[in-house]
mmCIF file of C-alpha atoms in Angstrom:
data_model
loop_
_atom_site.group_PDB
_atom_site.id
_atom_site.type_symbol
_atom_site.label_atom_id
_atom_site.label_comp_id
_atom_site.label_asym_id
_atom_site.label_seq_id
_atom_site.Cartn_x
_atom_site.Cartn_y
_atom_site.Cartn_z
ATOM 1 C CA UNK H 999 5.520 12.319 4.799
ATOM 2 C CA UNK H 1000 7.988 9.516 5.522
ATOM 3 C CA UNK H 1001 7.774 6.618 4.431
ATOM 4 C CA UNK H 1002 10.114 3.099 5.501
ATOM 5 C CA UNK H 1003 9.830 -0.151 4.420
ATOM 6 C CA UNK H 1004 11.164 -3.286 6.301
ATOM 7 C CA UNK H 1005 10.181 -6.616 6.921
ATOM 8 C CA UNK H 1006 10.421 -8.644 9.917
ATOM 9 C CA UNK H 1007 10.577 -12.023 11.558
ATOM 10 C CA UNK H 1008 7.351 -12.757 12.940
ATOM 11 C CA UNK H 1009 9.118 -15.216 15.595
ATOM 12 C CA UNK H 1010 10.479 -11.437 17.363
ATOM 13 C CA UNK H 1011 7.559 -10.246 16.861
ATOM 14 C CA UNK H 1012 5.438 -7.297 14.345
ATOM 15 C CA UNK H 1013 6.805 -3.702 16.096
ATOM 16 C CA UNK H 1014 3.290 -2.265 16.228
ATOM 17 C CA UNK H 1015 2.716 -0.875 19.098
ATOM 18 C CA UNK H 1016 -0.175 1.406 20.614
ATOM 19 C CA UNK H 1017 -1.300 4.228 19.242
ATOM 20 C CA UNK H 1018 -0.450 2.571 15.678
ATOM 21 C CA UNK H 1019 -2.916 1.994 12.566
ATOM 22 C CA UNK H 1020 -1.819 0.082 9.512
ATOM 23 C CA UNK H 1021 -3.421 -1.216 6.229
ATOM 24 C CA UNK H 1022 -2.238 -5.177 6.366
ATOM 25 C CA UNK H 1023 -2.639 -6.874 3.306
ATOM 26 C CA UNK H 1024 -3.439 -10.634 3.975
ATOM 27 C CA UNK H 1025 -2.988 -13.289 0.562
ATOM 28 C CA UNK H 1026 -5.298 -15.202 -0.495
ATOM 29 C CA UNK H 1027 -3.959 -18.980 -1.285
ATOM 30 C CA UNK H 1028 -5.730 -21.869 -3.376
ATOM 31 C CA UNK H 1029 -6.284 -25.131 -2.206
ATOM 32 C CA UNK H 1030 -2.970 -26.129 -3.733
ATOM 33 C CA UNK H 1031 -1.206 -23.736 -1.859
ATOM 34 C CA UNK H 1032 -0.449 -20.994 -4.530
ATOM 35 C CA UNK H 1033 -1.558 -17.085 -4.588
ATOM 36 C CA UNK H 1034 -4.817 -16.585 -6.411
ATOM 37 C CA UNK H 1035 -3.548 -12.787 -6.512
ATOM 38 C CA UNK H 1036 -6.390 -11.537 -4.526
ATOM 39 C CA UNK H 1037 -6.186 -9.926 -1.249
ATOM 40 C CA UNK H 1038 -8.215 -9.091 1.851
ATOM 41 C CA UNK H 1039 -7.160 -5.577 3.133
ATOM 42 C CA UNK H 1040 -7.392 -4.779 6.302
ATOM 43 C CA UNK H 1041 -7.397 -1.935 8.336
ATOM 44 C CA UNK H 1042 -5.765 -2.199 12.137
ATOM 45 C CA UNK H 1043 -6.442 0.097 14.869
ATOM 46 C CA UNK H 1044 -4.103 -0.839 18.021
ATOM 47 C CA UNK H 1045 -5.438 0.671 21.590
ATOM 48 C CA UNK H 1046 -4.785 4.628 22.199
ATOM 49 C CA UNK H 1047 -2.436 5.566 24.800
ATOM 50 C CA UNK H 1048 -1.281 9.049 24.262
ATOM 51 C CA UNK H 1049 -3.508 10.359 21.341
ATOM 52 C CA UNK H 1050 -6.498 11.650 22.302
ATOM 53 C CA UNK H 1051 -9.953 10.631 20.994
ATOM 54 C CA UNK H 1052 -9.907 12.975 18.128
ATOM 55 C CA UNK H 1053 -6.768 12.211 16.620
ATOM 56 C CA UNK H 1054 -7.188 8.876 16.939
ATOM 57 C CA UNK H 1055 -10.382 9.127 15.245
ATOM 58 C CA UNK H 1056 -8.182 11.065 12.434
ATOM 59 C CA UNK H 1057 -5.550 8.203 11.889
ATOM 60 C CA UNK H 1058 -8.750 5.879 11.650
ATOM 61 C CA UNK H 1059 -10.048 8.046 8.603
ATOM 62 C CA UNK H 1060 -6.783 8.200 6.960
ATOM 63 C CA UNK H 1061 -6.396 4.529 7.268
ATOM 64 C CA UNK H 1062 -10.202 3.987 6.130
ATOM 65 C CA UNK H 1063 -8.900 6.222 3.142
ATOM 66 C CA UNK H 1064 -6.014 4.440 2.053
ATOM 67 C CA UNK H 1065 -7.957 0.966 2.142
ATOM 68 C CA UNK H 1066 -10.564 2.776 -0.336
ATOM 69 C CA UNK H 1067 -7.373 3.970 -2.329
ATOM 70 C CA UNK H 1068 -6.820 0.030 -2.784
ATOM 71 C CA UNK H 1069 -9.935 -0.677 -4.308
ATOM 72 C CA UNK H 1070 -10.509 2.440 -6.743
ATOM 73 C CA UNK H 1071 -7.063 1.592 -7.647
ATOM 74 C CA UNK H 1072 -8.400 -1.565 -8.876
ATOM 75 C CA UNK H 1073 -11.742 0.041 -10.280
ATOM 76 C CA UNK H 1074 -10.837 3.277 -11.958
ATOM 77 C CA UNK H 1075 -8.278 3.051 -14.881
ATOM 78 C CA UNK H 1076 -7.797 7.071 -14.114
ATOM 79 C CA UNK H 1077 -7.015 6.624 -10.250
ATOM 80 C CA UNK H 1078 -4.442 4.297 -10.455
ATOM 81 C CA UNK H 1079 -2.689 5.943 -13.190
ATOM 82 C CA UNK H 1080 -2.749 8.958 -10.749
ATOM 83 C CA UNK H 1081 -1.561 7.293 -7.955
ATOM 84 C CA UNK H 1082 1.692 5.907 -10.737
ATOM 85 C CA UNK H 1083 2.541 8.884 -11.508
ATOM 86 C CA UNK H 1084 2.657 9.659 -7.694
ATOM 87 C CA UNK H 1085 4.543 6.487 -7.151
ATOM 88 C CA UNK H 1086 7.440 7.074 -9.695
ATOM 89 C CA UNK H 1087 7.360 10.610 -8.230
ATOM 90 C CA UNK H 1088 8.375 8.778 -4.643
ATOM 91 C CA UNK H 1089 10.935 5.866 -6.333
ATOM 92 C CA UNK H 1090 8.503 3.809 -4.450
ATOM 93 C CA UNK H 1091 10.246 1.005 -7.117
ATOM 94 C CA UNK H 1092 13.642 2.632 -6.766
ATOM 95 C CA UNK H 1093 13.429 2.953 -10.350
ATOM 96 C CA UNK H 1094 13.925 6.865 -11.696
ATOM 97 C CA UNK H 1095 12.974 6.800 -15.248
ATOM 98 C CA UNK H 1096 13.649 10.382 -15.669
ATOM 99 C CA UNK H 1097 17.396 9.796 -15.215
ATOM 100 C CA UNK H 1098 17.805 6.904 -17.686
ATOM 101 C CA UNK H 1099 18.936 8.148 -21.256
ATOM 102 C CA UNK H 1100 17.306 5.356 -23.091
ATOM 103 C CA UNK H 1101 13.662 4.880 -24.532
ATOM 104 C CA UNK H 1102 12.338 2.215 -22.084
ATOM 105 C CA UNK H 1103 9.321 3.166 -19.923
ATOM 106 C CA UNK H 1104 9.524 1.779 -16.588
ATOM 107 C CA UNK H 1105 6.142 0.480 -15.943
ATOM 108 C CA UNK H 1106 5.075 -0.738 -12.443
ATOM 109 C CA UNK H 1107 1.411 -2.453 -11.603
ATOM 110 C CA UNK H 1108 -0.644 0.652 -12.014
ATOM 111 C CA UNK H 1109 0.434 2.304 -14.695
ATOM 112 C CA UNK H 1110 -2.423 2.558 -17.423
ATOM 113 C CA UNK H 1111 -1.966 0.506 -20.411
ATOM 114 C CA UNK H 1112 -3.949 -0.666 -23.643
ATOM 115 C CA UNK H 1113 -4.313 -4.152 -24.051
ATOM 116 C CA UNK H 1114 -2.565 -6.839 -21.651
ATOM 117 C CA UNK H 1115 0.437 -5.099 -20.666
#
């Protein structure tokens, strides 16, 4: 699996494009203006041009998938451990704890913790 990161200028435009699905992840903002830290996830399906019914009906799963990925990870302590682990595994943070030589634990949103760390 690859996977790129970028962001872009919404004045040239989001390069999605047919055939495409994506999980967007839309803020939620107070009155005042400021993040409440809650999100509405979406899932977007653009038009089919070369896949065929089937597949396209596959990408829809996987993206139905990952959107319920979102919320277990936010329901069940276990799964979002799990999916921590898989993250450091994938230097989604570009951090590689396994090559520092000190004691510090890298920890990133879902790692499981006691308390309020």
């Amino acid at each position: 699996m690859d996977m790129e990161t970028k962001q872009f200028d919404p004045e040239e435009g989001i390069p999605i494009q047919k055939d495409d699905t994506a999980v967007v992840l839309r803020p939620n903002f107070t009155k005042e203006g400021e993040w409440d830290t809650t999100v509405h996830v979406n899932a977007v399906m653009m038009p089919t041009e070369k896949l065929n019914d089937e597949d396209a009906d596959y990408l829809s799963e996987v993206t139905y998938a990952l959107v319920a990925c979102f919320n277990l990870m936010n329901s069940d302590p276990e799964f979002a451990f799990k999916v921590g682990e898989e993250m450091n595994k994938m230097n989604i943070d570009e951090i590689d704890s396994s090559k520092s030589e000190s004691n510090v634990i890298q920890l990133s949103r879902w790692t499981k913790t006691e308390g309020t760390a």
